[in-house]
Short mmCIF file of C-alpha atoms in Angstrom, two decimals:
data_model
loop_
_atom_site.label_atom_id
_atom_site.label_comp_id
_atom_site.label_asym_id
_atom_site.label_seq_id
_atom_site.Cartn_x
_atom_site.Cartn_y
_atom_site.Cartn_z
CA MET O 1 0.00 0.56 -0.17
CA GLU O 2 1.40 3.36 -1.18
CA TRP O 3 1.31 6.04 1.57
CA LYS O 4 1.15 9.45 0.71
CA GLU O 5 3.26 12.19 2.47
CA GLU O 6 0.62 14.31 3.77
CA ASP O 7 -0.24 11.64 5.68
CA VAL O 8 3.23 10.48 6.73
CA ARG O 9 3.50 14.09 8.17
CA VAL O 10 0.26 15.00 9.34
CA GLY O 11 -0.17 11.49 11.73
CA ALA O 12 -2.10 11.26 14.19
CA ASN O 13 -3.87 15.19 13.28
CA ARG O 14 -4.62 14.63 9.92
CA PHE O 15 -8.64 15.99 9.99
CA SER O 16 -8.83 18.83 11.84
CA GLU O 17 -9.87 19.78 14.49
CA ARG O 18 -13.35 20.88 12.80
CA GLN O 19 -15.23 21.66 16.85
CA PRO O 20 -14.53 26.04 17.83
CA ILE O 21 -12.34 25.84 20.83
CA GLY O 22 -12.85 28.44 23.71
CA THR O 23 -16.11 30.67 24.47
CA ALA O 24 -18.21 30.05 20.96
CA ALA O 25 -17.14 25.38 21.85
CA GLN O 26 -19.67 26.75 24.82
CA SER O 27 -22.50 27.00 21.51
CA GLU O 28 -25.80 25.33 22.53
CA GLU O 29 -27.35 24.90 18.81
CA GLU O 30 -23.31 22.69 18.55
CA LYS O 31 -23.71 20.36 20.93
CA ASP O 32 -25.07 16.58 21.67
CA TYR O 33 -25.15 17.13 25.04
CA HIS O 34 -27.39 18.37 28.40
CA GLU O 35 -24.90 20.32 30.43
CA ASP O 36 -26.13 21.44 33.57
CA PRO O 37 -26.74 25.21 34.40
CA PRO O 38 -24.37 27.09 36.73
CA ALA O 39 -25.01 26.31 40.47
CA PRO O 40 -25.50 29.82 43.15
CA LEU O 41 -23.65 30.91 45.23
CA PHE O 42 -26.42 30.23 47.59
CA GLU O 43 -29.29 27.87 46.76
CA PRO O 44 -31.53 28.65 50.26
CA GLY O 45 -33.91 26.88 49.02
CA GLU O 46 -31.94 23.89 49.81
CA LEU O 47 -32.45 24.29 53.91
CA SER O 48 -35.88 22.91 53.94
CA SER O 49 -35.81 19.69 50.93
CA TRP O 50 -35.22 16.03 52.39
CA SER O 51 -32.41 14.89 49.71
CA PHE O 52 -30.47 18.37 51.26
CA TYR O 53 -30.17 16.75 54.54
CA ARG O 54 -29.80 12.25 52.86
CA ALA O 55 -27.37 13.69 50.69
CA GLY O 56 -25.35 14.89 54.27
CA ILE O 57 -26.21 11.97 55.60
CA ALA O 58 -25.27 9.57 52.54
CA GLU O 59 -21.26 11.52 53.26
CA PHE O 60 -20.90 11.14 56.72
CA MET O 61 -21.64 7.71 56.83
CA ALA O 62 -19.31 7.00 53.22
CA THR O 63 -16.38 8.78 55.24
CA PHE O 64 -17.51 7.00 58.28
CA LEU O 65 -17.07 3.67 56.65
CA PHE O 66 -13.89 4.64 54.69
CA LEU O 67 -12.01 5.66 57.65
CA TYR O 68 -13.60 2.81 59.36
CA ILE O 69 -11.89 -0.25 56.73
CA THR O 70 -8.62 1.77 56.25
CA ILE O 71 -7.43 2.96 59.05
CA LEU O 72 -8.15 -0.18 60.16
CA THR O 73 -6.18 -1.50 57.45
CA VAL O 74 -3.61 0.56 58.32
CA MET O 75 -3.44 -1.07 61.40
CA GLY O 76 -3.41 -4.92 60.48
CA VAL O 77 -0.59 -3.58 59.00
CA SER O 78 1.52 -0.94 61.79
CA LYS O 79 0.72 -3.95 63.95
CA SER O 80 2.59 -7.14 62.37
CA THR O 81 6.34 -7.60 62.97
CA THR O 82 7.26 -8.39 59.56
CA LYS O 83 5.59 -6.65 56.24
CA CYS O 84 5.42 -9.87 54.57
CA SER O 85 2.92 -11.14 56.89
CA THR O 86 -0.32 -7.92 55.92
CA VAL O 87 -1.33 -7.10 53.17
CA GLY O 88 2.03 -4.04 53.09
CA ILE O 89 1.94 -0.59 51.78
CA GLN O 90 0.71 -2.06 48.52
CA GLY O 91 -2.77 -3.27 50.68
CA ILE O 92 -3.20 0.00 52.58
CA ALA O 93 -3.33 1.12 49.32
CA TRP O 94 -5.97 -0.96 47.78
CA ALA O 95 -8.27 -0.76 50.57
CA PHE O 96 -7.72 3.72 50.11
CA GLY O 97 -8.49 3.19 46.40
CA GLY O 98 -10.96 0.21 47.24
CA MET O 99 -12.57 1.20 49.50
CA ILE O 100 -13.64 4.88 47.51
CA PHE O 101 -14.55 2.96 44.48
CA ALA O 102 -17.24 1.47 46.27
CA LEU O 103 -18.46 4.03 48.44
CA VAL O 104 -18.59 6.42 45.56
CA TYR O 105 -20.40 3.62 43.60
CA CYS O 106 -22.88 3.80 45.87
CA THR O 107 -23.78 7.21 46.55
CA ALA O 108 -23.12 9.43 43.77
CA GLY O 109 -26.80 8.81 43.24
CA ILE O 110 -27.15 10.96 46.27
CA SER O 111 -25.75 13.28 47.13
CA GLY O 112 -21.64 13.24 43.71
CA GLY O 113 -20.05 10.00 46.10
CA HIS O 114 -16.96 12.83 46.34
CA ILE O 115 -17.13 11.74 50.13
CA ASN O 116 -13.40 14.21 50.49
CA PRO O 117 -13.81 17.72 51.16
CA ALA O 118 -11.56 18.57 47.88
CA VAL O 119 -13.78 16.96 46.00
CA THR O 120 -16.32 19.38 47.16
CA PHE O 121 -14.23 21.85 46.81
CA GLY O 122 -13.15 21.57 43.35
CA LEU O 123 -16.19 20.92 41.92
CA PHE O 124 -18.10 24.52 44.10
CA LEU O 125 -15.15 25.87 42.11
CA ALA O 126 -16.60 24.95 39.13
CA ARG O 127 -19.86 25.29 40.16
CA LYS O 128 -21.08 22.24 40.18
CA LEU O 129 -23.26 23.09 43.42
CA SER O 130 -23.79 25.38 45.74
CA LEU O 131 -21.72 26.99 48.95
CA THR O 132 -24.80 25.81 50.61
CA ARG O 133 -24.15 22.19 49.77
CA GLY O 134 -20.39 22.46 49.94
CA VAL O 135 -19.73 23.50 53.43
CA PHE O 136 -23.02 21.17 54.18
CA TYR O 137 -20.88 18.31 52.62
CA ILE O 138 -17.66 19.20 54.34
CA VAL O 139 -19.12 19.34 57.87
CA MET O 140 -21.16 15.31 57.39
CA GLN O 141 -17.83 14.04 55.64
CA CYS O 142 -15.73 15.83 59.08
CA LEU O 143 -17.72 14.19 61.41
CA GLY O 144 -17.69 10.81 59.40
CA ALA O 145 -13.96 10.50 59.64
CA ILE O 146 -14.28 11.80 63.56
CA CYS O 147 -16.88 9.04 63.86
CA GLY O 148 -14.95 6.15 61.85
CA ALA O 149 -11.53 6.39 63.58
CA GLY O 150 -13.35 7.27 67.53
CA VAL O 151 -15.05 3.53 65.94
CA VAL O 152 -11.09 1.60 64.95
CA LYS O 153 -10.11 3.46 68.68
CA GLY O 154 -12.91 2.16 70.35
CA PHE O 155 -11.85 -1.67 69.09
CA GLN O 156 -8.47 -1.43 69.80
CA LYS O 157 -6.81 1.61 72.07
CA GLY O 158 -4.28 0.51 73.10
CA LEU O 159 -2.52 -0.85 69.20
CA TYR O 160 -4.59 2.70 68.15
CA GLU O 161 -2.15 4.51 70.31
CA SER O 162 1.49 3.77 69.99
CA LYS O 163 1.03 2.74 66.18
CA GLY O 164 0.27 6.43 65.41
CA GLY O 165 -3.68 5.74 65.15
CA GLY O 166 -3.26 6.28 61.23
CA ALA O 167 -2.66 10.21 61.83
CA ASN O 168 -1.38 12.14 58.44
CA ALA O 169 3.38 13.20 59.53
CA VAL O 170 5.32 13.82 57.11
CA ALA O 171 7.86 11.11 57.06
CA GLN O 172 11.93 11.90 58.53
CA GLY O 173 14.04 13.12 55.32
CA TYR O 174 11.45 14.90 53.85
CA THR O 175 10.99 17.77 53.86
CA LYS O 176 7.25 19.94 54.61
CA GLY O 177 8.29 21.36 50.67
CA SER O 178 7.81 17.57 50.24
CA GLY O 179 4.85 16.88 51.55
CA LEU O 180 3.49 20.03 51.17
CA GLY O 181 4.10 18.84 47.07
CA ALA O 182 3.08 15.54 47.57
CA GLU O 183 -0.48 16.03 48.69
CA ILE O 184 -0.64 19.48 45.74
CA VAL O 185 0.39 16.83 43.26
CA GLY O 186 -1.54 14.03 44.34
CA THR O 187 -5.38 15.99 45.33
CA PHE O 188 -4.74 17.25 41.01
CA VAL O 189 -4.21 13.81 39.79
CA LEU O 190 -7.49 12.56 42.04
CA VAL O 191 -10.02 15.79 41.38
CA TYR O 192 -8.79 16.22 38.30
CA THR O 193 -9.64 12.33 37.28
CA VAL O 194 -13.46 12.45 39.03
CA PHE O 195 -13.68 15.61 36.77
CA SER O 196 -13.20 13.55 33.89
CA ALA O 197 -14.62 10.71 34.93
CA THR O 198 -18.41 12.72 35.56
CA ASP O 199 -17.94 15.62 32.09
CA ALA O 200 -20.41 15.89 30.72
CA LYS O 201 -20.19 15.81 27.15
CA ARG O 202 -17.92 12.50 27.66
CA ASN O 203 -21.22 10.66 30.04
CA ALA O 204 -22.83 11.41 26.51
CA ARG O 205 -20.64 10.23 23.70
CA ASP O 206 -20.38 7.77 26.32
CA SER O 207 -22.84 5.35 26.93
CA HIS O 208 -20.79 3.22 29.39
CA VAL O 209 -18.73 6.00 31.43
CA PRO O 210 -21.86 7.02 34.69
CA ILE O 211 -21.48 3.42 34.67
CA LEU O 212 -17.52 2.98 35.26
CA ALA O 213 -16.96 6.25 36.63
CA PRO O 214 -15.97 5.25 40.22
CA LEU O 215 -13.37 2.74 38.55
CA PRO O 216 -10.94 5.23 37.82
CA ILE O 217 -11.40 7.08 40.95
CA GLY O 218 -10.69 4.83 42.70
CA PHE O 219 -8.02 4.01 41.21
CA ALA O 220 -5.88 7.07 40.56
CA VAL O 221 -7.07 6.91 44.74
CA PHE O 222 -5.48 3.64 44.98
CA LEU O 223 -2.36 4.67 42.58
CA VAL O 224 -2.03 7.81 44.78
CA HIS O 225 -1.09 5.89 47.64
CA LEU O 226 0.86 3.65 46.34
CA ALA O 227 3.21 7.20 45.30
CA THR O 228 3.08 9.41 48.65
CA ILE O 229 2.12 7.21 51.43
CA PRO O 230 6.36 6.80 51.41
CA ILE O 231 5.84 10.37 52.31
CA THR O 232 3.07 11.49 54.08
CA GLY O 233 0.82 8.51 54.31
CA THR O 234 -1.70 10.02 52.19
CA GLY O 235 -3.52 12.81 52.65
CA ILE O 236 -4.79 13.97 49.87
CA ASN O 237 -8.13 13.92 51.93
CA PRO O 238 -8.77 16.59 54.58
CA ALA O 239 -10.87 14.59 56.62
CA ARG O 240 -10.16 11.31 56.80
CA SER O 241 -6.83 13.63 57.90
CA LEU O 242 -8.19 15.47 60.14
CA GLY O 243 -10.05 12.56 61.43
CA ALA O 244 -7.37 10.54 62.33
CA ALA O 245 -5.87 13.12 63.87
CA ILE O 246 -8.79 14.52 66.19
CA ILE O 247 -9.29 10.98 68.01
CA TYR O 248 -5.54 9.68 67.96
CA ASN O 249 -5.04 13.56 69.37
CA LYS O 250 -0.34 13.30 69.59
CA ASP O 251 1.68 16.61 69.53
CA HIS O 252 3.19 15.14 66.21
CA ALA O 253 -0.66 13.92 64.02
CA TRP O 254 -0.85 18.15 64.71
CA HIS O 255 2.67 18.94 63.94
CA ASP O 256 2.00 19.10 60.29
CA HIS O 257 -1.48 19.22 59.91
CA TRP O 258 -1.38 21.59 57.90
CA ILE O 259 -0.11 20.39 55.16
CA PHE O 260 -3.14 18.50 54.79
CA TRP O 261 -5.96 20.82 54.29
CA VAL O 262 -3.75 23.30 52.65
CA GLY O 263 -1.81 21.15 49.80
CA PRO O 264 -5.38 18.88 48.54
CA PHE O 265 -7.65 22.33 49.06
CA ILE O 266 -5.08 23.77 46.36
CA GLY O 267 -4.21 20.53 44.03
CA ALA O 268 -8.36 20.35 43.49
CA ALA O 269 -8.39 24.05 43.12
CA LEU O 270 -5.68 23.40 39.86
CA ALA O 271 -7.66 20.94 38.33
CA ALA O 272 -11.18 22.46 39.26
CA MET O 273 -9.44 25.64 36.84
CA TYR O 274 -7.81 22.65 34.98
CA HIS O 275 -10.54 21.49 33.56
CA GLN O 276 -12.69 23.77 33.23
CA ILE O 277 -10.39 26.47 31.18
CA VAL O 278 -7.93 24.93 29.26
CA ILE O 279 -9.88 20.95 28.27
CA ARG O 280 -13.37 21.62 27.99
CA ALA O 281 -12.35 25.91 27.38
CA ILE O 282 -15.88 27.54 29.71
CA PRO O 283 -15.43 31.13 29.52
CA PHE O 284 -15.91 32.96 33.42
CA LYS O 285 -18.40 34.80 32.48
CA SER O 286 -22.09 33.23 31.91
CA ARG O 287 -23.44 34.85 28.01
CA PRO O 288 -25.38 37.53 27.81
#
């Protein structure tokens, strides 16, 4: 078969991009998918809706179960004298990623399956939910995390207190800057995956995307844990870090605690900006 020089030169880009870019890409006439309008900043009407409180309860329960399973896994690895007799770091990473996969699947239709204040913050910046709902979600997530870690401590208090309680801290040999950077990049990976997995355009064009959305999100959590457990124990979820710190409540748990709020929120903001402005080319201002 004879190849044309033009085919070789342009390669995979032989067909030009016909879809307009920038603000022109938002023309309703050219869209083949439906996108929800931006959420209002304040939505007082939500406070009188049962679905609002039901979503908050779902976030509480999901974060409670998330901390319960994952911290128990961490304790199981910590108490062993040899790592070969436990699931090890890979098992901890699978516990975090697997629980996110299961819980996002269970709660996506009720609350959106955030289970993480950083995810909620990123989606709020993208105007996917109101400030009212965002603050409520974060409060319920933090309460759920505290209760989840508290139940683990109730089961095995001595082990919990002697093995660090699953609290996040920057490991020896790493600077605070390294820990902060790890949290920023790790959360960016997670929140960017959330945006991509729940994108309205992909959902409309690929019918399997809504069903499989929890899988890439959970897998992103798994991979980030593999990379950053040796650095910070992997936060990327301020509620998870807060719950473990409050229940463990020792000095070293609070020493670098700010990193596990500042890092995830910066990472979430960067992911929201990247997806909304660069990938989706959505303008800052609404069209008149």
